[in-house]
Coordinates of C-alpha atoms in Angstrom, one line a residue:
X1 CA -34.2 -1.6 -31.8
X2 CA -30.5 -2.0 -30.7
X3 CA -29.3 -3.2 -27.4
X4 CA -28.6 -0.7 -24.6
X5 CA -25.3 -1.5 -22.9
X6 CA -23.1 0.5 -20.6
X7 CA -19.5 1.3 -21.5
X8 CA -18.1 -0.4 -18.4
X9 CA -20.8 -3.0 -17.9
X10 CA -21.9 -1.4 -14.6
X11 CA -25.6 -2.0 -15.3
X12 CA -28.0 -3.6 -17.7
X13 CA -30.4 -1.9 -20.2
X14 CA -34.0 -1.2 -19.2
X15 CA -36.6 -3.9 -18.9
X16 CA -38.7 -2.1 -21.5
X17 CA -36.0 -2.9 -24.1
X18 CA -35.9 -6.5 -22.9
X19 CA -39.7 -6.8 -23.3
X20 CA -39.7 -5.4 -26.8
X21 CA -36.8 -7.8 -27.8
X22 CA -38.6 -10.8 -26.4
X23 CA -41.8 -9.9 -28.4
X24 CA -39.6 -9.5 -31.5
X25 CA -37.9 -12.8 -31.1
X26 CA -41.1 -14.8 -30.4
X27 CA -41.4 -18.1 -28.5
X28 CA -40.1 -20.2 -31.4
X29 CA -36.8 -18.4 -31.3
X30 CA -36.2 -19.0 -27.6
X31 CA -34.2 -22.2 -28.1
X32 CA -31.4 -22.5 -25.5
X33 CA -28.2 -24.5 -25.7
X34 CA -26.0 -25.6 -22.8
X35 CA -24.4 -22.9 -20.7
X36 CA -21.6 -21.2 -22.5
X37 CA -18.7 -19.8 -20.3
X38 CA -17.2 -16.5 -21.4
X39 CA -14.2 -14.6 -20.1
X40 CA -15.1 -11.4 -18.2
X41 CA -13.0 -8.2 -17.9
X42 CA -13.8 -5.1 -15.8
X43 CA -14.7 -3.2 -19.0
X44 CA -16.7 -6.0 -20.7
X45 CA -20.1 -4.7 -21.9
X46 CA -22.8 -6.8 -20.3
X47 CA -25.6 -8.4 -22.3
X48 CA -29.2 -7.8 -21.5
X49 CA -31.0 -10.4 -19.5
X50 CA -34.0 -12.0 -21.3
X51 CA -36.7 -10.9 -18.9
X52 CA -40.4 -11.1 -19.8
X53 CA -42.6 -8.2 -18.4
X54 CA -45.1 -9.1 -17.2
X55 CA -44.1 -12.7 -16.3
X56 CA -45.6 -15.4 -18.5
X57 CA -47.0 -18.8 -17.6
X58 CA -44.7 -20.7 -15.3
X59 CA -42.5 -17.6 -14.7
X60 CA -42.0 -15.6 -11.5
X61 CA -41.1 -11.9 -11.2
X62 CA -37.4 -11.4 -12.1
X63 CA -35.1 -10.8 -9.1
X64 CA -33.4 -7.5 -8.7
X65 CA -30.1 -7.0 -10.5
X66 CA -27.1 -6.7 -8.1
X67 CA -25.4 -3.4 -7.7
X68 CA -22.5 -3.7 -10.1
X69 CA -21.1 -0.3 -9.4
X70 CA -19.1 -1.7 -6.5
X71 CA -17.2 -3.8 -9.0
X72 CA -16.0 -0.8 -11.1
X73 CA -12.3 -0.9 -12.0
X74 CA -10.2 1.0 -9.4
X75 CA -8.7 3.0 -12.3
X76 CA -12.2 4.5 -12.9
X77 CA -12.9 5.4 -9.4
X78 CA -13.9 9.0 -8.8
X79 CA -11.1 11.4 -7.7
X80 CA -12.6 11.8 -4.2
X81 CA -12.5 8.1 -3.5
X82 CA -8.9 7.8 -4.7
X83 CA -7.9 10.7 -2.5
X84 CA -9.5 9.1 0.6
X85 CA -7.7 5.8 -0.1
X86 CA -4.4 7.6 -0.7
X87 CA -4.6 9.7 2.5
X88 CA -5.6 6.8 4.7
X89 CA -2.7 4.8 3.2
X90 CA -0.2 7.6 3.8
X91 CA -1.4 8.1 7.3
X92 CA -0.9 4.5 8.3
X93 CA 2.4 4.5 6.5
X94 CA 3.5 7.4 8.8
X95 CA 2.3 5.3 11.8
X96 CA 4.4 2.4 10.7
X97 CA 7.4 4.7 10.3
X98 CA 6.7 6.0 13.8
X99 CA 7.1 2.5 15.2
X100 CA 10.7 2.4 14.2
X101 CA 11.8 5.5 16.1
X102 CA 9.6 5.5 19.1
X103 CA 11.8 3.1 21.1
X104 CA 14.9 5.4 21.3
X105 CA 13.9 8.2 23.7
X106 CA 12.9 5.7 26.4
X107 CA 16.2 3.8 26.3
X108 CA 17.8 5.3 29.5
X109 CA 14.7 4.6 31.6
X110 CA 14.1 1.1 30.3
X111 CA 17.7 0.0 30.6
X112 CA 17.6 1.0 34.2
X113 CA 14.2 -0.5 34.9
X114 CA 15.1 -3.9 33.3
X115 CA 18.8 -3.9 34.2
X116 CA 20.0 -4.4 30.7
X117 CA 22.8 -2.7 28.7
X118 CA 22.0 -0.3 25.8
X119 CA 23.3 -2.9 23.4
X120 CA 20.8 -5.4 24.6
X121 CA 18.0 -2.8 24.6
X122 CA 18.7 -2.1 20.9
X123 CA 17.5 -5.7 20.2
X124 CA 14.1 -4.1 20.3
X125 CA 15.0 -2.3 17.0
X126 CA 16.6 -5.5 15.6
X127 CA 13.7 -7.7 16.3
X128 CA 11.3 -5.1 14.9
X129 CA 13.3 -4.8 11.7
X130 CA 13.3 -8.6 11.3
X131 CA 9.5 -8.8 11.5
X132 CA 9.2 -5.7 9.3
X133 CA 11.5 -7.1 6.6
X134 CA 10.4 -10.7 6.3
X135 CA 6.6 -10.5 6.8
X136 CA 5.9 -8.7 3.4
X137 CA 7.8 -11.4 1.6
X138 CA 4.8 -13.6 2.4
X139 CA 2.0 -11.1 2.8
X140 CA 2.6 -9.1 -0.4
X141 CA 2.1 -11.9 -2.9
X142 CA -0.8 -13.2 -0.7
X143 CA -2.5 -9.8 -1.2
X144 CA -2.0 -10.0 -4.9
X145 CA -3.9 -13.2 -5.0
X146 CA -6.6 -12.7 -2.3
X147 CA -6.9 -8.9 -2.2
X148 CA -5.4 -6.0 -0.2
X149 CA -8.3 -5.2 2.2
X150 CA -8.2 -8.4 4.3
X151 CA -4.4 -8.0 4.8
X152 CA -4.8 -4.3 5.8
X153 CA -7.6 -4.9 8.3
X154 CA -5.9 -7.9 9.9
X155 CA -2.5 -6.2 10.1
X156 CA -4.2 -3.1 11.7
X157 CA -5.7 -5.2 14.5
X158 CA -2.4 -7.0 15.1
X159 CA -0.5 -3.7 15.0
X160 CA -2.7 -2.1 17.6
X161 CA -2.7 -5.1 19.9
X162 CA 1.1 -5.3 19.8
X163 CA 1.6 -1.6 20.5
X164 CA -0.6 -2.0 23.6
X165 CA 1.5 -5.1 24.6
X166 CA 4.7 -3.1 24.3
X167 CA 3.3 -0.5 26.7
X168 CA 1.9 -2.9 29.1
X169 CA 4.7 -5.5 29.4
X170 CA 6.8 -5.8 32.5
X171 CA 9.6 -7.9 31.1
X172 CA 12.1 -7.4 28.4
X173 CA 11.3 -10.8 26.8
X174 CA 7.7 -9.9 26.5
X175 CA 8.7 -6.5 25.0
X176 CA 10.8 -8.3 22.3
X177 CA 8.0 -10.6 21.4
X178 CA 5.6 -7.7 21.1
X179 CA 8.1 -5.7 19.0
X180 CA 8.6 -8.7 16.6
X181 CA 4.8 -9.0 15.9
X182 CA 4.5 -5.2 15.8
X183 CA 7.0 -5.2 13.0
X184 CA 4.9 -7.8 11.1
X185 CA 1.8 -5.6 11.4
X186 CA 3.6 -2.4 10.6
X187 CA 5.1 -3.9 7.4
X188 CA 1.8 -4.0 5.6
X189 CA 1.3 -0.3 6.0
X190 CA 4.8 0.5 4.6
X191 CA 5.4 -2.0 1.8
X192 CA 2.0 -2.7 0.4
X193 CA 0.8 0.9 0.0
X194 CA 2.9 1.1 -3.2
X195 CA 0.9 -1.8 -4.6
X196 CA -2.4 -0.1 -3.6
X197 CA -1.3 3.0 -5.4
X198 CA -0.4 0.9 -8.5
X199 CA -3.9 -0.6 -8.3
X200 CA -5.8 2.7 -8.5
X201 CA -3.5 5.1 -10.5
X202 CA -2.1 4.7 -14.0
X203 CA 1.7 5.3 -14.3
X204 CA 1.2 8.8 -15.6
X205 CA -0.8 9.8 -12.5
X206 CA 1.2 7.9 -10.0
X207 CA 3.9 10.4 -9.1
X208 CA 1.9 12.6 -6.6
X209 CA 0.5 9.7 -4.5
X210 CA 3.9 8.0 -4.5
X211 CA 5.5 11.2 -3.3
X212 CA 2.9 11.5 -0.5
X213 CA 3.5 7.9 0.4
X214 CA 7.3 8.3 0.5
X215 CA 7.0 11.6 2.4
X216 CA 4.7 10.0 5.0
X217 CA 7.2 7.2 5.6
X218 CA 10.1 9.6 6.3
X219 CA 7.8 12.1 8.2
X220 CA 6.6 9.4 10.6
X221 CA 10.1 8.2 11.2
X222 CA 11.3 11.6 12.2
X223 CA 8.1 12.4 14.2
X224 CA 8.6 9.4 16.5
X225 CA 11.7 10.6 18.4
X226 CA 10.3 14.2 18.4
X227 CA 7.0 13.3 20.2
X228 CA 8.3 10.3 22.1
X229 CA 11.0 12.4 23.8
X230 CA 8.3 14.9 25.0
X231 CA 6.1 12.0 26.3
X232 CA 9.0 10.4 28.2
X233 CA 10.1 13.7 29.7
X234 CA 6.7 14.6 31.1
X235 CA 4.9 11.2 31.7
X236 CA 6.1 7.6 31.6
X237 CA 7.6 5.6 28.8
X238 CA 4.4 3.5 28.6
X239 CA 2.4 6.4 27.2
X240 CA 4.8 6.4 24.2
X241 CA 3.0 3.2 23.2
X242 CA -0.4 3.9 24.6
X243 CA -0.7 7.2 22.7
X244 CA 0.5 5.5 19.5
X245 CA -2.0 2.7 20.0
X246 CA -4.9 5.1 20.3
X247 CA -4.1 6.9 17.1
X248 CA -3.5 3.6 15.3
X249 CA -6.8 2.2 16.5
X250 CA -8.6 5.2 15.0
X251 CA -7.0 4.6 11.6
X252 CA -7.7 0.9 11.8
X253 CA -11.4 1.7 12.2
X254 CA -11.1 4.0 9.2
X255 CA -9.5 1.2 7.2
X256 CA -12.4 -1.1 8.1
X257 CA -15.1 1.3 7.0
X258 CA -13.5 3.3 4.2
X259 CA -10.7 1.1 2.7
X260 CA -12.1 -0.6 -0.3
X261 CA -10.6 -3.5 -2.2
X262 CA -8.2 -2.2 -4.9
X263 CA -6.9 -5.4 -6.5
X264 CA -8.4 -5.6 -9.9
X265 CA -8.3 -9.4 -10.3
X266 CA -10.1 -9.9 -7.0
X267 CA -12.8 -7.3 -7.9
X268 CA -13.3 -9.0 -11.2
X269 CA -13.7 -12.4 -9.6
X270 CA -16.4 -11.0 -7.3
X271 CA -18.2 -9.4 -10.2
X272 CA -18.3 -12.7 -12.1
X273 CA -19.6 -14.5 -9.0
X274 CA -22.3 -11.9 -8.5
X275 CA -23.4 -12.0 -12.2
X276 CA -23.5 -15.8 -12.3
X277 CA -25.5 -15.9 -9.1
X278 CA -28.0 -13.4 -10.7
X279 CA -28.2 -15.5 -13.9
X280 CA -29.0 -18.6 -11.8
X281 CA -31.7 -16.7 -9.9
X282 CA -33.2 -15.5 -13.3
X283 CA -33.3 -19.1 -14.6
X284 CA -35.0 -20.3 -11.5
X285 CA -37.6 -17.6 -12.0
X286 CA -38.2 -18.8 -15.6
X287 CA -36.2 -16.0 -17.4
X288 CA -33.6 -18.0 -19.3
X289 CA -30.7 -16.5 -21.2
X290 CA -29.3 -13.2 -22.1
X291 CA -29.6 -11.2 -25.4
X292 CA -26.4 -10.8 -27.3
X293 CA -25.8 -8.7 -30.4
X294 CA -24.8 -10.5 -33.6
X295 CA -23.0 -8.2 -35.9
X296 CA -22.4 -4.5 -36.1
X297 CA -26.0 -3.3 -36.7
X298 CA -27.4 -4.6 -33.4
X299 CA -30.6 -5.7 -35.3
X300 CA -29.8 -9.4 -35.2
X301 CA -30.0 -10.8 -31.7
X302 CA -29.8 -14.2 -30.1
X303 CA -30.7 -15.5 -26.7
X304 CA -27.9 -17.6 -25.1
X305 CA -27.2 -19.1 -21.7
X306 CA -23.9 -17.7 -20.5
X307 CA -21.8 -17.7 -17.4
X308 CA -18.7 -15.6 -16.7
X309 CA -15.3 -16.9 -15.8
X310 CA -12.1 -15.0 -14.9
X311 CA -8.6 -16.0 -16.1
X312 CA -7.0 -15.3 -12.7
X313 CA -9.5 -17.8 -11.1
X314 CA -8.3 -20.5 -13.4
X315 CA -4.7 -19.9 -12.2
X316 CA -5.7 -20.1 -8.6
X317 CA -3.9 -22.8 -6.6
X318 CA -4.4 -24.6 -3.3
X319 CA -3.6 -22.9 0.0
X320 CA -0.3 -24.7 0.3
X321 CA 0.8 -23.7 -3.1
X322 CA -0.4 -20.2 -2.5
X323 CA 1.8 -19.9 0.6
X324 CA 4.7 -21.5 -1.3
X325 CA 4.3 -18.9 -4.1
X326 CA 4.0 -16.1 -1.5
X327 CA 7.3 -17.1 0.1
X328 CA 9.1 -17.9 -3.2
X329 CA 8.2 -15.0 -5.5
X330 CA 9.8 -12.0 -3.7
X331 CA 13.0 -13.9 -2.9
X332 CA 13.1 -15.2 -6.5
X333 CA 12.8 -11.6 -7.8
X334 CA 15.4 -10.3 -5.4
X335 CA 17.9 -13.0 -6.5
X336 CA 17.2 -13.3 -10.2
X337 CA 16.2 -9.7 -11.1
X338 CA 19.2 -7.4 -11.2
X339 CA 16.9 -4.4 -11.3
X340 CA 15.3 -5.4 -8.0
X341 CA 18.5 -6.4 -6.4
X342 CA 20.6 -3.3 -7.1
X343 CA 17.7 -0.9 -6.5
X344 CA 17.0 -2.6 -3.2
X345 CA 20.7 -2.3 -2.3
X346 CA 20.6 1.4 -3.1
X347 CA 17.5 2.0 -1.1
X348 CA 18.8 -0.1 1.8
X349 CA 22.0 1.9 2.0
X350 CA 20.1 5.2 2.1
X351 CA 17.8 3.8 4.8
X352 CA 20.8 2.6 6.8
X353 CA 22.0 6.2 6.8
X354 CA 18.7 7.3 8.1
X355 CA 18.9 4.9 11.0
X356 CA 22.4 6.0 11.8
X357 CA 21.1 9.5 12.3
X358 CA 18.9 8.2 15.1
X359 CA 22.0 7.1 17.0
X360 CA 24.2 10.1 16.1
X361 CA 21.7 12.9 17.0
X362 CA 21.5 12.1 20.8
X363 CA 25.2 11.4 20.9
X364 CA 26.2 14.8 19.3
X365 CA 23.6 17.0 20.9
X366 CA 23.8 15.6 24.4
X367 CA 27.5 15.5 24.5
X368 CA 28.5 18.6 22.6
X369 CA 25.5 20.9 23.2
X370 CA 24.2 19.5 26.6
X371 CA 20.7 18.9 25.3
X372 CA 18.0 17.1 27.3
X373 CA 16.1 14.2 26.0
X374 CA 13.3 16.5 24.9
X375 CA 15.6 18.9 23.2
X376 CA 17.5 16.1 21.4
X377 CA 14.1 14.9 20.1
X378 CA 13.2 18.3 18.9
X379 CA 16.2 18.1 16.5
X380 CA 14.3 15.6 14.5
X381 CA 12.0 18.4 13.5
X382 CA 14.6 19.0 10.8
X383 CA 13.9 15.5 9.4
X384 CA 10.1 16.2 9.3
X385 CA 10.6 19.5 7.6
X386 CA 13.0 17.9 5.1
X387 CA 10.4 15.2 4.3
X388 CA 7.7 17.9 3.7
X389 CA 9.9 20.0 1.4
X390 CA 11.1 17.0 -0.6
X391 CA 7.5 15.9 -1.0
X392 CA 6.3 19.2 -2.3
X393 CA 9.2 19.5 -4.7
X394 CA 8.7 16.0 -6.1
X395 CA 5.0 16.6 -6.7
X396 CA 5.6 19.6 -9.0
X397 CA 9.0 18.7 -10.5
X398 CA 7.7 16.6 -13.4
X399 CA 5.1 19.1 -14.5
X400 CA 7.6 21.9 -14.4
X401 CA 10.3 19.9 -16.2
X402 CA 7.9 19.0 -19.0
X403 CA 7.4 22.6 -19.9
X404 CA 11.0 22.7 -21.1
X405 CA 11.8 19.0 -22.0
X406 CA 9.9 15.9 -23.1
X407 CA 10.2 13.1 -20.6
X408 CA 10.0 9.5 -22.0
X409 CA 7.0 7.3 -21.1
X410 CA 9.2 4.5 -19.9
X411 CA 9.8 3.7 -16.2
X412 CA 13.2 5.3 -16.5
X413 CA 11.6 8.8 -16.4
X414 CA 11.5 8.2 -12.6
X415 CA 15.3 8.2 -12.4
X416 CA 16.2 11.6 -14.0
X417 CA 15.6 13.8 -11.0
X418 CA 17.2 11.4 -8.4
X419 CA 20.5 11.7 -10.3
X420 CA 20.7 15.3 -9.0
X421 CA 18.6 15.2 -5.8
X422 CA 20.4 12.1 -4.3
X423 CA 23.6 14.2 -4.0
X424 CA 21.9 16.0 -1.0
X425 CA 22.4 12.8 1.1
X426 CA 26.3 12.8 1.0
X427 CA 26.3 16.7 1.2
X428 CA 24.1 16.6 4.3
X429 CA 26.3 13.8 5.9
X430 CA 29.6 15.7 5.3
X431 CA 27.8 18.9 6.5
X432 CA 26.7 17.2 9.7
X433 CA 30.1 15.6 10.3
X434 CA 32.1 18.8 9.8
X435 CA 29.8 20.9 12.0
X436 CA 29.2 18.6 15.0
X437 CA 31.3 20.5 17.4
X438 CA 30.4 22.4 20.5
X439 CA 31.9 25.6 19.1
X440 CA 29.4 25.6 16.2
X441 CA 25.8 26.6 16.8
X442 CA 23.4 23.7 17.1
X443 CA 21.2 24.9 14.3
X444 CA 24.0 24.2 11.7
X445 CA 24.1 20.4 12.1
X446 CA 20.4 20.4 12.6
X447 CA 19.9 21.8 9.1
X448 CA 22.3 19.2 7.8
X449 CA 19.9 16.5 8.9
X450 CA 17.2 18.0 6.9
X451 CA 19.4 18.2 3.8
X452 CA 20.4 14.5 4.0
X453 CA 16.7 13.6 4.6
X454 CA 15.8 15.2 1.3
X455 CA 18.4 13.1 -0.5
X456 CA 17.2 9.9 1.2
X457 CA 13.7 10.8 0.2
X458 CA 14.6 11.2 -3.5
X459 CA 16.2 7.7 -3.5
X460 CA 13.3 6.1 -1.7
X461 CA 10.7 7.7 -4.1
X462 CA 12.6 6.8 -7.2
X463 CA 13.0 3.2 -6.3
X464 CA 9.3 2.8 -5.3
X465 CA 8.1 4.5 -8.5
X466 CA 10.5 2.6 -10.8
X467 CA 9.6 -0.8 -9.3
X468 CA 5.9 0.0 -9.5
X469 CA 6.1 1.1 -13.1
X470 CA 8.3 -1.8 -14.1
X471 CA 6.5 -4.8 -12.4
X472 CA 2.9 -3.6 -12.5
X473 CA 0.7 -6.4 -11.1
X474 CA 3.6 -7.9 -9.2
X475 CA 4.7 -4.5 -7.8
X476 CA 3.9 -5.5 -4.2
X477 CA 6.3 -8.5 -4.5
X478 CA 9.1 -6.4 -6.0
X479 CA 8.6 -3.7 -3.3
X480 CA 8.5 -6.4 -0.6
X481 CA 11.9 -7.7 -1.8
X482 CA 13.2 -4.2 -1.7
X483 CA 11.9 -3.6 1.8
X484 CA 13.4 -6.8 3.0
X485 CA 16.9 -5.3 2.2
X486 CA 15.8 -1.9 3.4
X487 CA 15.1 -3.0 6.9
X488 CA 17.7 -5.8 7.4
X489 CA 20.6 -3.8 6.0
X490 CA 20.2 -0.7 8.3
X491 CA 20.1 -2.9 11.4
X492 CA 23.4 -4.4 10.5
X493 CA 24.8 -0.9 10.0
X494 CA 23.4 0.2 13.4
X495 CA 24.9 -2.8 15.2
X496 CA 28.3 -1.9 13.7
X497 CA 27.8 1.8 14.7

């Protein structure tokens, strides 16, 4: 009788099989050597525990086998679970993008309340960008070593607390401190989602979730001034932050209950620990060893004492070294990897253009078209619509193109479409500049904003997809390096503007 093993090692064979094998081997064959340590992978077929049923002399009933389904490779998760993870990740990405633009509509009221100039008030954007840019340089590699879930849950709590602090503060200094830490919390939801998507989707299936992620980032950024202007106009500026905190708290709770660990190496370490603990319990109960196949036929069997080990655990370092690696790796990639550097520069420039739109829209529409705060905020509807249209196009463009041409399997396939779509950014900018006059209807420059947003989206998506496909298990570090440029560079542009 051959051994019954599952393809992915999610469960053991039946105890009836074990009993028959034990009877076949006989007591004289049950000679056990020292414990042998074997490397475990997520798809390693698991051997059958040597369990005697009923228990013999000196034996206790065997303990229950742990539920190993929770340690299934994220690539093998059912579609519904991947969809839940993707939609939660995209929602919190939109909330992170919302943080960047929510500060602008309240500028006139807060500069008057705190007696500061608009230039000083814009430090709220600067300090947020600093926290947003630098935090992932440490947190992203840390998540690659210790897992995504703890970083997401912790960042969610910090994010919500700091949004509440922004709304409740009565001093500009307190506001700046809260904005800095808010940027740290928000950074996880923007930069590490690309790593999460790389954890659960193979490269050929990654385009749609990456498109949704990129669209969520731009949609949230455009939604912030749209909703914040309405809130400021009809209530107080504090409710800009309180309303944001309420929604963010809801999604933090969803993360806590529904966001599962996606990092394969972390899941594998937990699986090895659970199996070793189970084997220890079996031996204490008198059931020693596991039954391994010897040869192709499966008829020859041997009982051996084994324990599992994981290669990533052998490479694990001390906490000090871990922090050092977390700080070093993204900066090292940014400086030494030309791909990371130049793609980061490209994405940073496009993001700088996006931030410049935040400053130009109120200036143009208040001065030339006499718009109120609420009406100026409504102009950003064009940015939201542009993000939605670009997302829909990017989801279907590969499948449509492959009906006519064969795309390569390399990461460079992500760059073909952006060669044409990125032209929409300069087209939209010239369009906006040439039509920003009071004599031209307001809808014309508004449409230009949507056009440039679609171009920015294409660059943003291409860079994220390309880095994720190229750097695989270190995708979060590469994306963190890119995001550092993406949020520091625009702030320098905005200060000059």
